[in-house]
XYZ file of C-alpha atoms in Angstrom:
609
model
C 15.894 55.550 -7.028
C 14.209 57.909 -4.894
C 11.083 58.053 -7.188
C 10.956 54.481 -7.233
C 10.607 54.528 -3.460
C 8.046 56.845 -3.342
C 5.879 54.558 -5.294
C 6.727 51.463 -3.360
C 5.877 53.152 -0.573
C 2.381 54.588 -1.955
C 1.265 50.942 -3.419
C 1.987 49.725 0.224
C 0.050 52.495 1.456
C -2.550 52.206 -0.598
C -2.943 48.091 -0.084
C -2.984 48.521 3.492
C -5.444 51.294 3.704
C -7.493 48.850 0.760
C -6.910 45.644 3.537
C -8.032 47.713 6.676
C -10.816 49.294 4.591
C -12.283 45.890 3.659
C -11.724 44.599 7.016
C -13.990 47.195 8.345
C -16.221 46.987 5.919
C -16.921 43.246 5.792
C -18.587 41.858 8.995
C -17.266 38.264 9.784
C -20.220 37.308 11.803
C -22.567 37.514 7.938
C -20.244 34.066 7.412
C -21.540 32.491 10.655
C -25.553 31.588 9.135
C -23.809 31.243 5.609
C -21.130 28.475 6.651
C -24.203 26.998 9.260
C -27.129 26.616 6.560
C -24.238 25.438 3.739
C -22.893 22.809 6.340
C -26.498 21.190 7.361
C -28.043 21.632 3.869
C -25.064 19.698 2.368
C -24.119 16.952 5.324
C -26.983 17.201 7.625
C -24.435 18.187 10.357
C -25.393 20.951 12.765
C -22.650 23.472 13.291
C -23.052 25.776 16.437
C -20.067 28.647 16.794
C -19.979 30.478 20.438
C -19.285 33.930 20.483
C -18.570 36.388 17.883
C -16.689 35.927 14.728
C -13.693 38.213 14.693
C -10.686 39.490 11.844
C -6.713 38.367 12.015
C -4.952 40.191 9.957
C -1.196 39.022 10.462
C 0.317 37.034 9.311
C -2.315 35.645 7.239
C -5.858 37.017 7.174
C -8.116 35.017 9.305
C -11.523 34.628 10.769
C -11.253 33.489 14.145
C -14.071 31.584 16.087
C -14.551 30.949 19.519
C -15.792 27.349 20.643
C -17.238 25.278 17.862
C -19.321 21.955 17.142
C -20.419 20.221 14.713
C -23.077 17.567 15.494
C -24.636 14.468 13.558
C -28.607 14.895 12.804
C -29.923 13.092 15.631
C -26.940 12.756 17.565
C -26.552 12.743 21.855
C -23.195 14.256 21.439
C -21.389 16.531 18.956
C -18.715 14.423 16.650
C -16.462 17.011 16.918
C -15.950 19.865 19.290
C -12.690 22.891 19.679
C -12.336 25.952 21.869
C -11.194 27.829 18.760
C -11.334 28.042 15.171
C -9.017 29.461 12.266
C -10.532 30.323 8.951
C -7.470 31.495 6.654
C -9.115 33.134 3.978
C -7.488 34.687 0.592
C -8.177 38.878 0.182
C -9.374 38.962 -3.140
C -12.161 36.930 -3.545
C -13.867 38.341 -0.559
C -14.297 41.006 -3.338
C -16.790 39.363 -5.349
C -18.197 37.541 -2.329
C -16.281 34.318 -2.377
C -15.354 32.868 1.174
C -12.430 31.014 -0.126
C -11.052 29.183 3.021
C -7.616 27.879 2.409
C -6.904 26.138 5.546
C -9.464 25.576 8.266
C -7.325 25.042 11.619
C -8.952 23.504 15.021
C -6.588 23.065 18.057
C -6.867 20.966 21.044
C -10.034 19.302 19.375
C -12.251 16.304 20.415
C -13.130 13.721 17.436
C -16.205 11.573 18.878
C -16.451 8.612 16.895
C -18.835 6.875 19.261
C -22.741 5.503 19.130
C -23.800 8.494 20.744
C -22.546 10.330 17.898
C -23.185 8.708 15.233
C -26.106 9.900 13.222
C -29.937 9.201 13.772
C -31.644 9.148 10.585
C -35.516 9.188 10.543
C -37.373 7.054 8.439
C -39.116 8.114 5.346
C -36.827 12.011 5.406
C -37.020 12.930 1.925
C -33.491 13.158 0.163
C -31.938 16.360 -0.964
C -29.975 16.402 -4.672
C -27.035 17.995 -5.142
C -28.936 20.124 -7.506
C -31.367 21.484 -5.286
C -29.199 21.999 -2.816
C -26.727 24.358 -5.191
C -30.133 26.169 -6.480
C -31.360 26.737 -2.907
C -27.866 28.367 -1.788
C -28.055 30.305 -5.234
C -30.770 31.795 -4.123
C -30.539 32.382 -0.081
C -27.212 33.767 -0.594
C -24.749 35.785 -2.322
C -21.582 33.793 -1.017
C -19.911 31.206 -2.419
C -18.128 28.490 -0.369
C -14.780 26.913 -0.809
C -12.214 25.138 1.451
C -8.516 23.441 0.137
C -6.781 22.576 3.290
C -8.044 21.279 7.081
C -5.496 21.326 10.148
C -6.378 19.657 13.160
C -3.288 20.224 16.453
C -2.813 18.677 19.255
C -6.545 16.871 19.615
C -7.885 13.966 21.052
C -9.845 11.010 18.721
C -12.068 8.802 20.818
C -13.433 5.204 19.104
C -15.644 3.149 20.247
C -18.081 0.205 19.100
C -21.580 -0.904 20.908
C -20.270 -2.525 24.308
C -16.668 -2.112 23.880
C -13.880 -0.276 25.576
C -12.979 3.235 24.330
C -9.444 3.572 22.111
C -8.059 6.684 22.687
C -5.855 8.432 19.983
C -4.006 11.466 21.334
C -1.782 13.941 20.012
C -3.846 14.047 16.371
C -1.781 16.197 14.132
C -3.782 16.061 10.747
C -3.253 17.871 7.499
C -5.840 17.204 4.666
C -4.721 19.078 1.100
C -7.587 18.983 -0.996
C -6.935 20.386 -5.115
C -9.700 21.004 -7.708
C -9.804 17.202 -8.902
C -10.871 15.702 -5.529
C -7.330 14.564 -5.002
C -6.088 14.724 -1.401
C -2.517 14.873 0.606
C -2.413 13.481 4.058
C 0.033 13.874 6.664
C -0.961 12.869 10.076
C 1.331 11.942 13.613
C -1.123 10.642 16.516
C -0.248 7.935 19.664
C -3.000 5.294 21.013
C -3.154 4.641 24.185
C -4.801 0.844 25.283
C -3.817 -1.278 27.759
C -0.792 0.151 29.370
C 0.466 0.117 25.462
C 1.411 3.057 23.286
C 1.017 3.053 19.249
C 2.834 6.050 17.638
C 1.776 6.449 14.065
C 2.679 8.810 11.428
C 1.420 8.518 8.380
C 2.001 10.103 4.718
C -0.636 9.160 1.841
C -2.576 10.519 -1.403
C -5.928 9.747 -1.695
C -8.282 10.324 -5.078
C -11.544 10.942 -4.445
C -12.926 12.511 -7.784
C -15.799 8.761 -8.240
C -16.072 9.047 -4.138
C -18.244 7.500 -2.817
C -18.750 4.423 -5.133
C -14.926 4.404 -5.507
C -11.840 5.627 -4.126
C -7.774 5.128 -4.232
C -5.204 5.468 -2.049
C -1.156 5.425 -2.405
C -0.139 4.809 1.161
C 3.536 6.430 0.410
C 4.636 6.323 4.353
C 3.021 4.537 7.378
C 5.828 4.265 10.404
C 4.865 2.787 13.820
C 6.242 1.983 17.480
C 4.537 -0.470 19.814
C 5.476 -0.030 23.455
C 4.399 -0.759 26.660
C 3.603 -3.931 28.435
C 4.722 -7.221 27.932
C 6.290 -5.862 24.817
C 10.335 -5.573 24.304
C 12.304 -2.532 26.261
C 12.544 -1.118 22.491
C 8.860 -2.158 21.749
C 7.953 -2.910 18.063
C 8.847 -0.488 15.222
C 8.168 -0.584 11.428
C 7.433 0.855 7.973
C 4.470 -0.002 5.674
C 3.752 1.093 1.917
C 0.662 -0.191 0.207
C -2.054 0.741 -2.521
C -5.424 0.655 -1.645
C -8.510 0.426 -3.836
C -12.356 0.816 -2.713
C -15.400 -0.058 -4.503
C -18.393 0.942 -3.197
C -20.761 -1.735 -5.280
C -18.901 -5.239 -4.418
C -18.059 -3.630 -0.748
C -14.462 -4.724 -1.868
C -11.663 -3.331 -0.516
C -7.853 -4.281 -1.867
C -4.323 -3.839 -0.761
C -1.430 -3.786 -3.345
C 2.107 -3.658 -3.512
C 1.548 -4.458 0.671
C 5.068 -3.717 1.919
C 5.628 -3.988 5.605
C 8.619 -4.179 8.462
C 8.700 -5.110 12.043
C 11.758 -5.213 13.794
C 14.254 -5.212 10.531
C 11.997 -8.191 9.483
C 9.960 -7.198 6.322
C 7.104 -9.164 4.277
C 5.098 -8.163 0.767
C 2.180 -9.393 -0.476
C -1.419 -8.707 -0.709
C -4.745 -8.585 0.793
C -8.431 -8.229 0.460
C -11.545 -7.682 2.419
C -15.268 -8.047 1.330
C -16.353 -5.658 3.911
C -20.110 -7.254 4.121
C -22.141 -7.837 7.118
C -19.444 -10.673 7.892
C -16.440 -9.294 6.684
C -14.299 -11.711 5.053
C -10.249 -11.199 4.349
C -7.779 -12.967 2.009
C -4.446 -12.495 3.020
C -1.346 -13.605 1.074
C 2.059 -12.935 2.624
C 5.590 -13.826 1.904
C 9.186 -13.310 4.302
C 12.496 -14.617 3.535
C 14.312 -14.118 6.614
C 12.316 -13.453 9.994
C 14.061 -13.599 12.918
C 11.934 -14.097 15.692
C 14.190 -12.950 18.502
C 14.321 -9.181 17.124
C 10.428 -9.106 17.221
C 9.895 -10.350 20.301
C 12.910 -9.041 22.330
C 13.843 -12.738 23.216
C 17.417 -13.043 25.120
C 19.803 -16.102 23.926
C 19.574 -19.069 26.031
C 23.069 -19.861 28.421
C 24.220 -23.091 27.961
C 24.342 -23.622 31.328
C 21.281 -23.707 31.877
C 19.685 -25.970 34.727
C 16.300 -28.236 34.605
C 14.562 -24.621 35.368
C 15.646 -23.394 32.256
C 12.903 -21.376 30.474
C 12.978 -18.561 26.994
C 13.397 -15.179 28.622
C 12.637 -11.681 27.219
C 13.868 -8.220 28.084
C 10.039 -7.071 28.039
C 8.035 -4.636 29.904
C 6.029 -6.565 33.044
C 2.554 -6.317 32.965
C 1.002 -4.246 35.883
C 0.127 -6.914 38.834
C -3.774 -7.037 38.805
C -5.996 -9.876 41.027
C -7.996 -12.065 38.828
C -9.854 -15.609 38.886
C -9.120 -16.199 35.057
C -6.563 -18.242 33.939
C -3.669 -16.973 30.981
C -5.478 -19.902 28.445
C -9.112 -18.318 29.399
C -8.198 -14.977 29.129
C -6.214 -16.057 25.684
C -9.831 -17.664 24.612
C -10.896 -14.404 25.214
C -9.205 -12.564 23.222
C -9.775 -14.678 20.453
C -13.434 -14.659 20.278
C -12.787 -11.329 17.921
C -12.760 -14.375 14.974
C -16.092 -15.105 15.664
C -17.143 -12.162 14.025
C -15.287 -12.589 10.767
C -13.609 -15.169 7.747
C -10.268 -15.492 7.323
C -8.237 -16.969 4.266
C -4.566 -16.722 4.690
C -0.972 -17.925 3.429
C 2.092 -17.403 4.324
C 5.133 -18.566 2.831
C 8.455 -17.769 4.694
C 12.432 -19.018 3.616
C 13.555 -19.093 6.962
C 12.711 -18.638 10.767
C 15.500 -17.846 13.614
C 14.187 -18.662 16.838
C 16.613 -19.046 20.120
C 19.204 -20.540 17.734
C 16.396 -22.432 15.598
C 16.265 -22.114 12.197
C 13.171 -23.559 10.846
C 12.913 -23.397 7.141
C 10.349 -23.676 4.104
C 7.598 -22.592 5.608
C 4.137 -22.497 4.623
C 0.823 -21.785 6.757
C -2.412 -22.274 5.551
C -4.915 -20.810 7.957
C -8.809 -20.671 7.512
C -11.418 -19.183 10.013
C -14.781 -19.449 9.988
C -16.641 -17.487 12.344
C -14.340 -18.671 15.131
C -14.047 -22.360 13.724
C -10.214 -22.581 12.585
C -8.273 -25.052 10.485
C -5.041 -25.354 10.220
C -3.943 -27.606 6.580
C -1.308 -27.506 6.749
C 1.553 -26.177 9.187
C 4.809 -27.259 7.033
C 8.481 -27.163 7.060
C 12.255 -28.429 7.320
C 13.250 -28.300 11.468
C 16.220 -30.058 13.571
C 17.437 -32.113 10.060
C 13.482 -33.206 9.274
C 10.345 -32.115 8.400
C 7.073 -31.785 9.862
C 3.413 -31.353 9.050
C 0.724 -30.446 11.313
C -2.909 -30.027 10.594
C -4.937 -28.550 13.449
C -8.794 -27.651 14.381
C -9.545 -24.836 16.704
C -13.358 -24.051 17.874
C -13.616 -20.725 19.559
C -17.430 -20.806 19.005
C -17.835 -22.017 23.004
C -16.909 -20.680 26.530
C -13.429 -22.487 26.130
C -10.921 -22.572 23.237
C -11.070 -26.896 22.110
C -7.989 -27.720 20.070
C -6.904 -30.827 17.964
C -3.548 -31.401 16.608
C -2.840 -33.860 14.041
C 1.206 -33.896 13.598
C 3.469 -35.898 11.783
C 7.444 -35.830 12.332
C 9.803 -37.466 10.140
C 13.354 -37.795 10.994
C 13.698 -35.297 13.436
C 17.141 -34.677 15.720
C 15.657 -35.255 19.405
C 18.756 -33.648 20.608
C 18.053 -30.363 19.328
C 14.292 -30.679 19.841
C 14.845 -30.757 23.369
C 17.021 -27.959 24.036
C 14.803 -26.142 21.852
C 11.815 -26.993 24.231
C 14.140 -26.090 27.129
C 13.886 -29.539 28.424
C 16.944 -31.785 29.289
C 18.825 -33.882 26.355
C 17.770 -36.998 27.583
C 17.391 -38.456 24.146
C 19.410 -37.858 21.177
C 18.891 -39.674 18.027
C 16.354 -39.250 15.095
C 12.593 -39.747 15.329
C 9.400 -39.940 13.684
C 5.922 -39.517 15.091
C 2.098 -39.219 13.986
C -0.648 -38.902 16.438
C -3.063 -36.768 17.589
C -4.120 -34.543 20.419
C -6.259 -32.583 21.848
C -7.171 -29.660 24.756
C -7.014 -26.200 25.899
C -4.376 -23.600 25.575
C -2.109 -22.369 22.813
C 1.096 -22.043 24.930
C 3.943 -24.959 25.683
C 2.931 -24.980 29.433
C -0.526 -26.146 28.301
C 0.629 -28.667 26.359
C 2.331 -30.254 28.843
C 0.067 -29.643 31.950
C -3.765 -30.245 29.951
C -3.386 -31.691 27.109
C -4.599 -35.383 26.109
C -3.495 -37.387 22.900
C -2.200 -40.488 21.569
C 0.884 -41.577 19.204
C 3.655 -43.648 17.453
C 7.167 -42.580 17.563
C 10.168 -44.667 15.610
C 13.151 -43.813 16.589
C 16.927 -45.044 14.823
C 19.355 -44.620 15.503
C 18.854 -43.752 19.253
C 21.018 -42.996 22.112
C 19.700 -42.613 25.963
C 21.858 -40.569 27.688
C 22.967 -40.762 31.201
C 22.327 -44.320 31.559
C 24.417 -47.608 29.554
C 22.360 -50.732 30.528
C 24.422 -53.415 28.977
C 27.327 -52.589 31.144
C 25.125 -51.516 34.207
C 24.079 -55.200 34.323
C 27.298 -56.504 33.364
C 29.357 -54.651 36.426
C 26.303 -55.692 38.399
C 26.286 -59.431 37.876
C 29.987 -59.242 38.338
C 29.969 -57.620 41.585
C 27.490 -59.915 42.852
C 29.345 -62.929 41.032
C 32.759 -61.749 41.355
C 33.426 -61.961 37.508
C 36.371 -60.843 35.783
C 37.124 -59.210 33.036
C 34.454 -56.859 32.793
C 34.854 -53.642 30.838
C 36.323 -51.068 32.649
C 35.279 -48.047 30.358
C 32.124 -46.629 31.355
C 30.218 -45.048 28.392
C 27.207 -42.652 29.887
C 24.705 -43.923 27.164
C 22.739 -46.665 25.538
C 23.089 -47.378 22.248
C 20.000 -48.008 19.933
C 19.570 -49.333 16.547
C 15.758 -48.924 16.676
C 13.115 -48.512 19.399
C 9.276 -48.274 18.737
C 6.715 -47.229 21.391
C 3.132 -46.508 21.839
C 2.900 -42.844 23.532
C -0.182 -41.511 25.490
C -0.190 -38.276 26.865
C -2.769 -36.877 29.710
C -2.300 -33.949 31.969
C 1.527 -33.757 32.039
C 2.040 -37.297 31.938
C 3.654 -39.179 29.362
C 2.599 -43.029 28.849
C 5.173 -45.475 27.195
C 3.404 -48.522 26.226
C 4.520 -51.126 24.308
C 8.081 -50.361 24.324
C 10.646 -52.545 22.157
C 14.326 -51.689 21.390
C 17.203 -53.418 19.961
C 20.678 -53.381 19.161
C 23.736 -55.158 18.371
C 24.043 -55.586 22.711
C 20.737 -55.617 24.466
C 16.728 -56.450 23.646
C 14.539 -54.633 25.719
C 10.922 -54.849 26.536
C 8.687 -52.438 28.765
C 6.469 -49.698 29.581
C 6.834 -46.537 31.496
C 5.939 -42.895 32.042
C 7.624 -39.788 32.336
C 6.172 -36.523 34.520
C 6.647 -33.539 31.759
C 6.411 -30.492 34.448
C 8.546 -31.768 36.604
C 10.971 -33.899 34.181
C 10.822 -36.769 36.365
C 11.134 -40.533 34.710
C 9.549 -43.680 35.936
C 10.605 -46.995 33.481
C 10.304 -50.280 34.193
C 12.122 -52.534 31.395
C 13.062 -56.111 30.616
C 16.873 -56.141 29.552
C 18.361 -59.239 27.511
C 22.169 -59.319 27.038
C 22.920 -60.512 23.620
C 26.704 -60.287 24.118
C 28.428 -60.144 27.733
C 31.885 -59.622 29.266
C 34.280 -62.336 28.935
C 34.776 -65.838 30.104
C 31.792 -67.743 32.083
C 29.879 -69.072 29.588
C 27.930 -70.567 31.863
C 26.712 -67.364 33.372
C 26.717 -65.606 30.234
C 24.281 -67.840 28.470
C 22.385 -67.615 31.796
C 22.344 -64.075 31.558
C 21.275 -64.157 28.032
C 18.466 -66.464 28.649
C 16.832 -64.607 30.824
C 14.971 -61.172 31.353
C 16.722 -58.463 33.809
C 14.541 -56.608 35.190
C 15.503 -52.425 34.937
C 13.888 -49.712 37.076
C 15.123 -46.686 36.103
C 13.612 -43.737 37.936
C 14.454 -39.940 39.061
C 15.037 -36.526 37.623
C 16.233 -36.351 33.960
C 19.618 -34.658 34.544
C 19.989 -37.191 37.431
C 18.771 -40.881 36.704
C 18.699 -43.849 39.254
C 18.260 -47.365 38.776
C 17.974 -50.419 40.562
C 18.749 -53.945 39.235
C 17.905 -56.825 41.752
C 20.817 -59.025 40.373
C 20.740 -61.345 43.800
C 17.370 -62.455 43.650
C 17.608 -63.503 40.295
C 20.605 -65.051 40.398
C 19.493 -67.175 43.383
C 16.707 -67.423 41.633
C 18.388 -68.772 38.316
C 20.894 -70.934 40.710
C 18.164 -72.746 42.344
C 16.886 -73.768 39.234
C 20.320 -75.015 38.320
C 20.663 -76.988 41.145
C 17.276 -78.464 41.201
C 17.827 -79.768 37.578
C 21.348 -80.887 38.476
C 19.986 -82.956 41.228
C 16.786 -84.083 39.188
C 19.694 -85.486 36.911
C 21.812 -87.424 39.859
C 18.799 -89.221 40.848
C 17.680 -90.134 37.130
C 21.501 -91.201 37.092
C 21.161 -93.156 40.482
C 17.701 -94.945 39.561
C 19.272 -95.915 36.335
C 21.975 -97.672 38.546
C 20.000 -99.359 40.473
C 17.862 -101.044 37.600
């Protein structure tokens, strides 16, 4: 046992006097021309290293560099930059002059992906094969150059397009495994900063890259995100994503597989595609079963008691307070002018949507842009125990957003449409509607405030709430006319076996032309218009009893042959009326008496003959 020591000890010996020896031997500063000339004569990138080149032996032996660059031929500024360098390199085949780097480590470094970086290529430079190149390193140098793993820590990637603002994507922590066969592991953590929002992203994938460039794949095993930050949810956004992507160089076609994403709990699959040409164009086919709309948004259950101020709240994160001239719908326009620059083909096809309570179901969206020219055809589904359809225009090609809407409604719950809208339940009832509109703004408080558009709504059976017009004529005429037996019972609603209208909407305001309802009680006749912002109503109707209270019948066929004239008028959740019963009455009675007396003289001259 002793013996066997001894050795151990020797062959330790030995290595580490063999180790030191080469260390001392071998100058690391005969790499720094090597890895420079390899670099430019393969890439055309310019790498400058500050200061000398030094050995680390433990716990891995290392060249270490001081502040690096590597810049694009032609370039203002270097694409990427560090204050140090690592170069792990393996023992043996320093031997037979190999520099065989197994992990290249930069910390703290800048990645410049901006125009000033980006390469300057001169016309008419004569290319370089592969071939020539290997010959010419054969023969300028006895070192051989090979690298299986890059580490970036802790640095700092900055993006930016001609006249756009910067994205900056801190805290890059980037591992690239590279084998033999061109096949590399990724692993990479990083957070984007932009507008007072953070995107964390870490990210696990295996890329092939043996036919780069004309083609590469990619197996996108782990991609896991969280949006925060302003006007987002408390929680923000968070997610998973799997996918397989394909690249062909030739047909500039780009393709997503197996396309597996979350937000929120809510997931969707399906697939995409992108001709990346000089106007991109992207097909985009997704599918959901259950999205609840509430969990992606951070959206906060409506009370019941909620007043004529209601409105959909969100726990979110406020948006810092800063002056501007622009309008939300401008700045929105804004924002979308991005389409402009590309075509869009997508579906969507989704089982079910929660929203505040609403369930909306069978969807399917088929959206089409065209260099900022969008068509909706269609918008479809099952909502409030109907169905709707809505075909829509949008031209972003101009200073402002235009807009057309073309829906139709088919027996649609008004009740439930209304709370859904956060607007009082002055209607219940079914309805259908087609029409079409027009204006600026994607948002409900557009709609109602600058939007134009005309329509035809059906609606049976319907009920009006917080106004009964048969008996508020009835107890009307018989307090005027002391009348008995009136009904006593006081129902707060109008029943409705069918109304049809004309609607016209400009600016807020709600038109009702051509009004005509009828039931088993009352016919009614008018026009109207009701104030959307402010939920104010403004009717003037013609009422016809067809059935009255008892006894009379003189007054109740009086009343039925006539037209009573309604105003009903006032907030929503608090409608007035006013009925002038004594002018018409007198009005009616005066007529009465004049053809009573037109009949005592035709009586009297009859007489007299």
């Amino acid at each position: 046992m002793k013996k066997l020591m001894t050795v151990f000890i020797i062959v330790l010996v030995l290595l580490a006097g063999g180790m030191t020896a080469l260390v001392v031997l071998l100058n690391p500063n005969d790499f720094r021309g090597y890895l420079a000339q390899q670099i430019e004569k393969r890439s055309g990138y310019q790498l400058a290293l500050e200061g000398d080149l030094r050995w680390h032996v433990w716990p891995q032996l290392s060249v270490i560099a001081g502040q690096m660059s590597l810049t694009a031929p032609g370039a203002k500024k270097s694409i990427i930059s560090a204050q140090n360098m690592r170069l792990d390199v393996e023992l043996w085949p320093l031997l037979s002059h190999q520099l065989k780097v197994k992990q290249v480590s930069l910390k703290g470094a800048r990645i410049n992906l901006i125009p000033e970086s980006q390469p300057k290529t001169p016309k008419n430079l004569p290319t370089v094969s592969k071939e020539e190149v290997d010959s010419d390193h054969a023969s300028t140098s006895n070192w051989k150059l090979g690298i299986d793993k890059v580490q970036l820590m802790d640095s700092l990637l900055i993006w930016q397009k001609e006249d756009e603002a910067q994205i900056n994507v801190r805290n890059v922590n980037l591992d690239l495994v590279q084998n033999e066969n061109k096949q590399v592991k990724i692993s990479l953590l990083s957070q984007i900063n932009r507008d007072q929002r953070d995107l964390t992203v870490s990210l696990k994938a295996a890329v092939d890259l043996h036919q780069y460039p004309q083609k590469w794949d990619a197996d996108i095993q782990q991609l896991s995100y969280q949006l925060q930050g302003a006007d987002l949810p408390v929680n923000g956004i968070k997610g998973t994503m799997t996918l397989q992507a394909q690249y062909d160089k030739p047909s500039e076609k780009l393709t997503f597989n197996q396309l597996n994403f979350s937000a929120n709990n809510n997931h969707f699959i399906g697939n995409a595609e992108a001709i990346l040409s000089s106007i991109p164009t992207y097909l985009i086919r997704l599918r959901a079963q259950n999205i609840n709309l509430d969990e992606i948004l951070g959206w906060t259950p409506l009370k019941k008691d909620n007043t004529k101020n209601q409105s959909t709240s969100a726990v979110t994160v406020p948006t810092p307070v800063i002056a501007t001239t622009t309008d939300n719908n401008e700045d929105l326009s804004q924002n979308l002018q991005v389409l402009r620059d590309f075509n869009t083909d997508f579906l969507l096809n989704i089982d079910q949507i929660s929203y505040q309570g609403i369930k909306v179901k069978n969807i399917k969206l088929a959206l089409k842009n065209h260099q900022g020219r969008l068509s909706l055809n269609p918008l479809s589904g099952e909502l409030f125990e109907g169905n709707f359809l809505l075909n829509a225009t949008a031209d972003l090609t101009k200073k402002k957003m235009q807009m057309t809407l073309n829906p139709t409604l088919k027996n649609i719950d008004l009740k439930s449409l209304l709370q859904g809208l956060s607007l009082s339940p002055l209607i219940s009832g079914k309805a259908s509607l087609k029409g079409i509109f027009s204006g600026h703004g994607l948002n409900l408080q557009a709609f109602m405030t600058q939007w134009k558009g005309d329509a035809k709504i059906v609606m049976q059976p319907v009920q009006f709430n917080g106004v009964n017009i048969q008996q508020l004529i009835e107890q009307t005429v018989a307090k005027n006319m002391h009348v008995a037996n009136v009904e006593k019972i006081y129902k707060p609603y109008t029943d409705i076996q069918k109304l049809e209208s004309d609607l016209k909407l400009n600016a807020g305001k709600l038109e009702i032309n051509h009004l005509k309802a009828d039931s088993h009680f009352v016919s009614i006749k008018g026009k109207g218009i009701f104030n959307l912002p402010e939920q104010q109503s403004n009717m003037n109707l013609n009422v016809r009893l067809l059935q009255g209270f008892k006894g009379q019948a003189d007054w109740i066929k009086t009343l039925q042959d006539i037209d009573v004239p309604l105003h009903i008028y006032g907030p929503w959740a608090h409608l007035q009326y006013r009925i002038d019963v004594q002018s018409l009455l007198n009005k009616n009675l005066k007529g009465q008496f004049q053809k009573k007396l037109n009949h005592w003289f035709k009586e009297r001259l009859n007489e007299s003959r």
